[in-house]
Coordinates of C-alpha atoms and ligand atoms in Angstrom, one line a residue:
M11 CA 53.9 90.3 30.4
A12 CA 52.6 87.1 29.0
G13 CA 52.8 87.3 25.7
S14 CA 54.2 91.0 24.6
N15 CA 56.8 89.6 22.1
K16 CA 53.3 89.5 20.2
L17 CA 53.3 93.4 21.3
K18 CA 55.1 95.8 18.8
P19 CA 57.9 96.9 20.2
E20 CA 56.2 100.5 20.5
T21 CA 53.4 99.1 22.5
C22 CA 56.5 97.7 24.9
A23 CA 58.0 100.3 25.1
A24 CA 55.2 102.9 25.9
Q25 CA 53.8 100.1 28.6
A26 CA 57.1 99.0 30.2
L27 CA 55.3 96.0 29.3
H28 CA 52.5 96.8 30.7
F29 CA 53.6 97.4 34.3
V30 CA 50.9 96.9 36.9
D31 CA 52.4 96.3 40.1
P32 CA 51.1 93.6 42.0
T33 CA 50.8 94.4 45.0
T34 CA 49.8 97.8 44.7
G35 CA 48.3 98.6 41.3
A36 CA 50.8 101.1 40.8
I37 CA 51.4 101.2 36.7
V38 CA 55.0 102.7 37.5
P39 CA 57.1 101.0 39.1
G40 CA 58.6 102.2 42.8
I41 CA 62.1 103.2 43.4
Q42 CA 63.6 100.2 45.0
P43 CA 66.4 101.9 47.0
S44 CA 67.6 99.1 49.6
T45 CA 70.5 97.4 49.5
T46 CA 69.9 93.9 51.1
F47 CA 67.2 91.6 51.0
A48 CA 65.5 89.6 53.7
R49 CA 65.9 85.4 54.1
D50 CA 63.6 83.7 55.9
Q51 CA 65.1 81.2 58.7
D52 CA 66.5 78.6 57.1
Y53 CA 68.2 81.8 55.1
R54 CA 66.5 80.7 52.0
L55 CA 65.7 84.6 49.9
I56 CA 62.1 85.9 51.3
V57 CA 61.7 86.6 47.1
P58 CA 64.7 84.6 44.8
S59 CA 66.0 86.8 42.3
H60 CA 67.0 89.3 45.2
S61 CA 69.7 88.7 47.5
Y62 CA 72.2 92.0 47.3
A63 CA 71.6 95.3 45.3
R64 CA 75.4 95.3 43.8
D65 CA 73.8 93.4 40.2
E66 CA 70.2 92.2 41.1
S67 CA 68.7 95.5 42.3
P68 CA 64.5 95.0 41.0
S69 CA 65.0 98.6 40.5
F70 CA 67.2 97.5 36.8
D71 CA 63.8 95.0 36.5
A72 CA 61.5 97.5 33.9
A73 CA 64.4 99.0 32.0
E74 CA 66.7 95.9 31.3
A75 CA 63.3 94.0 30.4
V76 CA 62.2 96.5 28.1
L77 CA 65.3 96.6 26.4
Q78 CA 65.5 92.8 26.5
R79 CA 62.4 93.0 24.3
L80 CA 63.1 96.0 22.2
E81 CA 66.6 94.6 21.2
N82 CA 65.0 90.8 20.8
A83 CA 68.0 90.2 23.0
A84 CA 67.8 86.2 25.5
D85 CA 69.5 89.4 27.8
A86 CA 70.1 92.6 29.3
M87 CA 72.0 94.2 31.8
L88 CA 72.2 97.9 33.5
F89 CA 75.6 99.5 33.8
S90 CA 76.5 102.7 35.4
S91 CA 77.5 104.7 32.2
G92 CA 77.8 103.0 27.8
M93 CA 82.4 103.3 29.1
A94 CA 81.6 100.9 31.9
A95 CA 79.1 98.4 29.9
A96 CA 81.6 98.2 26.9
V97 CA 84.9 98.3 29.6
A98 CA 82.9 95.1 31.2
V99 CA 83.7 93.6 28.0
F100 CA 87.0 94.4 26.8
Q101 CA 87.9 92.9 30.5
S102 CA 85.9 89.7 29.6
L103 CA 88.2 88.4 27.0
A104 CA 92.0 87.2 28.3
P105 CA 95.4 88.1 28.0
G106 CA 96.6 87.8 24.0
D107 CA 93.3 87.7 22.5
H108 CA 93.0 89.3 19.6
V109 CA 91.0 92.3 18.6
V110 CA 89.5 94.3 16.0
A111 CA 87.8 98.2 16.1
P112 CA 87.1 100.8 14.0
R113 CA 89.5 103.5 13.4
V114 CA 86.7 106.2 14.1
M115 CA 84.5 105.8 16.4
Y116 CA 83.5 107.0 20.0
W117 CA 86.8 108.8 20.7
G118 CA 86.6 107.9 25.1
L119 CA 86.3 104.4 23.7
R120 CA 89.1 104.5 21.3
N121 CA 91.3 106.5 24.0
W122 CA 90.6 103.5 26.8
L123 CA 90.9 100.5 24.4
T124 CA 94.7 102.2 22.9
D125 CA 95.9 102.6 26.2
F126 CA 94.1 99.6 28.2
C127 CA 94.8 97.0 25.7
G128 CA 99.2 97.0 25.5
R129 CA 99.0 96.5 29.4
W130 CA 96.0 93.6 29.7
G131 CA 97.9 91.9 26.5
L132 CA 95.4 92.4 24.0
E133 CA 95.8 92.6 20.6
L134 CA 94.4 95.5 19.1
E135 CA 94.1 95.8 15.8
L136 CA 91.9 99.2 13.8
F137 CA 90.3 99.3 10.2
D138 CA 88.6 101.9 8.4
P139 CA 85.2 101.9 8.8
G140 CA 84.4 104.0 5.0
D141 CA 86.2 100.7 3.7
P142 CA 83.9 98.1 3.1
R143 CA 87.3 95.7 2.4
A144 CA 88.9 97.2 5.5
L145 CA 87.6 95.0 7.9
A146 CA 88.2 91.6 5.8
G147 CA 92.1 92.4 6.4
T148 CA 91.7 93.1 9.6
I149 CA 90.4 90.0 11.3
R150 CA 92.6 86.8 11.7
Q151 CA 90.9 83.3 11.2
G152 CA 91.2 81.2 14.8
R153 CA 93.3 84.8 16.0
T154 CA 90.6 87.0 16.9
R155 CA 88.3 86.9 19.5
L156 CA 86.2 89.9 19.6
V157 CA 85.1 92.4 16.6
W158 CA 84.2 95.7 17.8
I159 CA 81.7 98.0 15.6
E160 CA 80.2 101.0 16.1
T161 CA 77.4 101.2 13.7
P162 CA 76.3 104.8 12.5
S163 CA 79.9 106.1 14.0
N164 CA 80.9 109.2 15.5
P165 CA 81.3 112.0 14.1
T166 CA 81.5 110.9 10.6
W167 CA 78.1 109.0 10.8
D168 CA 80.0 106.2 8.1
V169 CA 77.7 102.7 8.5
I170 CA 78.7 99.4 8.8
D171 CA 77.1 96.5 7.3
I172 CA 76.2 94.5 10.4
A173 CA 74.9 91.1 8.8
A174 CA 78.4 91.0 6.7
A175 CA 80.4 91.8 10.1
A176 CA 78.5 89.1 11.9
E177 CA 79.4 86.6 9.3
L178 CA 83.2 87.6 9.0
A179 CA 83.2 87.4 12.7
H180 CA 81.9 83.9 13.1
A181 CA 83.9 82.5 10.4
A182 CA 87.2 83.4 12.0
G183 CA 85.9 82.1 15.5
A184 CA 84.8 85.5 16.9
M185 CA 82.5 87.1 18.2
L186 CA 80.8 90.1 17.1
A187 CA 80.1 93.4 19.7
V188 CA 78.0 96.1 18.3
D189 CA 77.6 100.0 19.7
S190 CA 74.4 100.6 18.2
T191 CA 74.3 104.3 20.9
A192 CA 73.2 106.4 17.1
A193 CA 71.1 104.3 15.6
T194 CA 69.3 103.0 19.1
P195 CA 66.9 100.2 18.5
V196 CA 64.0 101.7 16.7
L197 CA 66.2 101.9 13.8
T198 CA 68.5 99.4 13.8
R199 CA 68.3 95.3 15.8
P200 CA 72.0 94.0 15.3
L201 CA 71.5 91.1 17.3
E202 CA 68.6 90.2 14.3
L203 CA 71.2 90.8 12.2
G204 CA 73.7 88.4 13.6
A205 CA 75.1 90.6 16.0
D206 CA 76.4 88.0 19.6
L207 CA 76.3 91.5 22.0
V208 CA 75.0 95.0 21.5
M209 CA 75.7 97.7 23.5
H210 CA 73.8 101.4 24.5
S211 CA 75.5 104.4 25.9
A212 CA 72.0 104.8 27.6
T213 CA 72.8 108.6 28.8
K214 CA 72.1 109.3 25.2
Y215 CA 68.6 108.5 23.3
L216 CA 67.6 105.8 25.8
N217 CA 67.2 107.8 28.1
G218 CA 66.7 111.1 26.1
H219 CA 66.2 113.6 28.3
G220 CA 70.0 115.0 29.9
D221 CA 69.8 113.9 32.7
V222 CA 71.2 109.9 33.2
V223 CA 74.6 109.0 32.5
A224 CA 73.8 104.8 32.5
G225 CA 74.8 102.0 30.3
A226 CA 73.9 99.0 29.2
L227 CA 74.5 95.3 27.0
A228 CA 72.5 93.0 25.4
T229 CA 72.8 89.5 24.6
A230 CA 71.6 87.3 22.3
Q231 CA 72.7 83.7 24.0
R232 CA 73.2 83.4 27.4
D233 CA 76.1 81.6 27.1
E234 CA 79.6 80.9 28.2
F235 CA 80.6 85.2 28.0
W236 CA 77.7 86.5 29.3
E237 CA 78.0 84.3 32.0
R238 CA 81.5 86.2 32.9
L239 CA 80.1 89.4 32.0
C240 CA 77.5 88.9 34.2
R241 CA 80.3 88.1 37.3
Q242 CA 82.2 91.6 35.9
R243 CA 79.3 93.6 36.8
H244 CA 78.2 91.5 39.6
D245 CA 82.3 91.9 41.2
G246 CA 83.2 95.4 39.5
G247 CA 79.7 96.7 40.6
A248 CA 79.3 98.9 38.0
I249 CA 75.7 99.8 38.0
P250 CA 73.4 102.7 38.3
G251 CA 71.5 103.6 41.5
S252 CA 67.9 103.1 41.5
F253 CA 66.5 106.4 41.2
E254 CA 68.6 106.9 37.8
A255 CA 67.8 102.5 36.4
W256 CA 64.1 104.3 37.2
L257 CA 64.3 107.6 35.0
L258 CA 65.2 105.3 32.3
Q259 CA 63.0 103.3 31.9
R260 CA 60.7 106.6 32.4
G261 CA 62.8 107.8 29.5
M262 CA 62.2 104.4 27.3
R263 CA 58.7 104.7 27.2
T264 CA 58.9 107.7 24.7
L265 CA 61.8 106.5 22.5
F266 CA 60.1 106.0 19.7
L267 CA 58.7 108.5 19.5
R268 CA 61.9 110.7 20.1
V269 CA 63.5 109.1 17.8
R270 CA 61.6 109.0 14.9
Q271 CA 61.1 112.7 15.3
A272 CA 64.5 113.5 15.4
S273 CA 65.3 110.9 12.6
A274 CA 62.5 112.9 10.1
S275 CA 63.9 116.9 11.6
A276 CA 67.6 115.7 11.2
L277 CA 67.0 114.2 7.3
R278 CA 65.1 117.3 6.2
I279 CA 68.2 119.4 8.2
A280 CA 70.7 117.4 5.8
Q281 CA 68.8 117.8 2.7
E282 CA 67.7 121.1 2.8
L283 CA 71.5 122.4 4.3
E284 CA 73.6 120.4 1.5
P285 CA 73.7 122.4 -1.2
H286 CA 74.6 125.1 1.1
P287 CA 77.0 127.5 -0.4
A288 CA 79.3 127.2 3.2
L289 CA 78.8 123.6 3.8
E290 CA 81.7 121.6 2.7
S291 CA 79.8 118.4 2.7
V292 CA 76.9 117.2 5.6
L293 CA 77.7 113.7 6.3
Y294 CA 74.1 111.6 7.3
P295 CA 73.2 108.6 6.3
G296 CA 70.3 109.2 5.1
L297 CA 72.3 111.1 1.9
E298 CA 72.5 109.4 -1.0
S299 CA 75.8 111.5 -1.0
H300 CA 76.5 109.2 2.4
P301 CA 79.4 106.7 1.4
G302 CA 76.7 104.5 4.2
H303 CA 73.7 105.4 2.9
A304 CA 72.6 101.4 0.7
I305 CA 73.6 99.9 3.6
A306 CA 71.5 102.3 5.9
R307 CA 68.7 101.4 3.3
R308 CA 69.4 98.4 4.1
Q309 CA 69.9 98.2 7.6
M310 CA 68.3 100.9 9.3
L311 CA 64.4 100.5 9.7
G312 CA 62.1 103.9 9.3
G313 CA 64.6 106.3 9.2
Y314 CA 68.5 107.3 10.2
G315 CA 68.8 108.5 13.2
G316 CA 69.1 112.0 14.4
M317 CA 72.8 112.7 14.1
L318 CA 74.4 114.9 11.3
S319 CA 77.9 116.5 10.9
L320 CA 78.2 119.9 9.0
R321 CA 81.9 120.1 7.2
I322 CA 81.9 124.5 6.8
R323 CA 84.1 126.1 4.2
G324 CA 87.0 127.7 5.9
G325 CA 88.0 125.4 8.2
R326 CA 88.0 125.6 11.9
E327 CA 87.5 129.3 12.3
A328 CA 84.3 129.2 10.4
A329 CA 82.9 126.4 11.9
L330 CA 83.6 127.5 14.9
A331 CA 82.3 131.0 14.2
V332 CA 79.3 129.2 12.8
A333 CA 78.7 127.0 16.1
N334 CA 78.5 130.8 17.9
R335 CA 75.7 132.1 16.1
C336 CA 73.8 129.5 16.9
R337 CA 70.8 130.7 19.3
V338 CA 68.7 127.6 18.7
F339 CA 71.3 124.6 19.1
I340 CA 73.0 123.9 22.6
R341 CA 77.1 124.5 22.3
A342 CA 77.5 121.5 24.8
T343 CA 78.9 118.0 24.2
S344 CA 76.4 114.7 24.2
L345 CA 73.7 113.6 22.2
G346 CA 70.6 111.9 21.9
G347 CA 68.7 114.5 24.0
V348 CA 65.3 116.4 23.4
E349 CA 67.5 119.5 23.1
S350 CA 69.1 120.2 19.9
L351 CA 72.7 120.2 20.7
I352 CA 76.4 121.5 18.2
E353 CA 79.0 120.4 18.5
H354 CA 83.4 121.5 18.2
R355 CA 84.3 118.0 18.4
F356 CA 88.0 118.7 17.2
S357 CA 88.0 121.2 20.1
I358 CA 86.6 118.6 23.0
E359 CA 89.6 115.7 21.4
G360 CA 92.6 118.7 21.2
P361 CA 95.3 118.3 18.4
T362 CA 95.2 114.0 18.3
S363 CA 91.7 114.2 17.2
P364 CA 91.8 112.6 13.8
V365 CA 88.2 114.2 13.0
P366 CA 88.8 117.1 10.6
P367 CA 88.6 121.0 12.2
D368 CA 85.9 122.5 10.3
L369 CA 83.6 119.9 11.5
L370 CA 80.5 120.4 13.9
R371 CA 78.6 117.7 15.5
L372 CA 74.7 117.9 15.6
S373 CA 72.1 116.0 17.9
I374 CA 69.3 117.0 16.1
G375 CA 66.0 117.0 19.5
V376 CA 62.6 117.3 19.3
E377 CA 62.0 120.8 18.9
A378 CA 60.1 122.2 15.2
V379 CA 62.3 121.5 13.3
D380 CA 61.7 125.0 11.1
D381 CA 63.3 127.0 14.1
L382 CA 65.9 124.6 14.0
L383 CA 66.8 125.5 10.0
D384 CA 66.3 128.6 11.1
D385 CA 69.5 129.0 13.2
L386 CA 71.7 126.9 11.8
R387 CA 70.8 129.0 8.3
Q388 CA 71.3 132.3 9.7
A389 CA 74.3 130.8 11.1
L390 CA 75.8 129.7 8.0
A391 CA 74.7 133.0 6.3
Ligands
PLP423 C1 78.3 108.9 24.8 C2 78.9 107.4 23.7 C3 79.5 106.3 24.8 C4 80.2 106.4 26.5 O1 78.5 106.3 27.1 P1 78.9 106.9 28.5 O2 77.4 106.8 28.9 O3 79.3 108.4 27.9 O4 79.8 106.6 28.8 C5 79.7 105.0 23.7 N1 79.7 105.4 22.9 C6 78.9 106.6 22.4 C7 78.3 105.7 20.9 C8 78.4 107.4 22.7 O5 78.0 108.1 22.2

């Protein structure tokens, strides 16, 4: 692994940091299912870094090291899910802390936060991610401990300026954490823009094959808060299994190829469908019409991601009919896999959802883009 920092992130991902097993010569790590690790007669660990698998299984090493490199982080940690990673951050805060989060964000986390913060004594304040001044108005000098953002954010793909958010957070004495699931380290590196923590649902693009639930955090510094997060995972035990961690390191080898293909296809679909008469609007940060486009152009590297939403003329019934006519897109929740998915978010989230009932969320995969476009065109006709 020596010298790997000089290599491009694509190379580091493809080779899992030039992995070669020192005992077998294998170029793919093995799956280590052992839960405990032997000690010598003086009770010293034979291999010092591994003691018990709840927090230090060697099965996590490859995926954690690759993510640390891709995010340019001081350290990275796998969790059992994206939610477990996010929950660990909020559970590491103390009662009385003021936290700020966007009103439009991954709904599972928003639901959990509104329930949890009250009971935990955290003061939660939500801001409108589409309004560039809203965040500044929500942060409280000396009171806010954590600013949580998601960019681009589900399911409108609002873009938040990470560097500006980091400046605002730090000026008030707060940390900035970024849910970068939709952007991936291929397209955005929040820590380089001043964020303190990055969170991923590794279930999505990092693994990319719809067969692992996992999450991750990466940190700019091994500071006191990171130590607390490490203890939180060690004690709470929200870790993936060995096999899931192994699948994740395999999935991450093709991360750049998958994300770049999905981004290129999503941009083409967004551009070609934007004038379609059956559509109210196409929400995609790569379109000049998108309110976050200028920030996205500065902040995102070489693409705008594989996620877009369509607002269908005619409301909920029309949107459901479009989804039902699709033959290539699969109707399912989740995102970031190699297969394209279409989803009526309002049906999933229910009547309290802030998502417009005419919105269809698309996760673009790596299929031939012409097949995807043809499918959408016949469904919209
Ligand atoms: C899916 C998702 C999560 C939650 O991750 P899980 O792995 O399902 O727990 C969090 N944030 C975003 C943006 C997501 O898409």
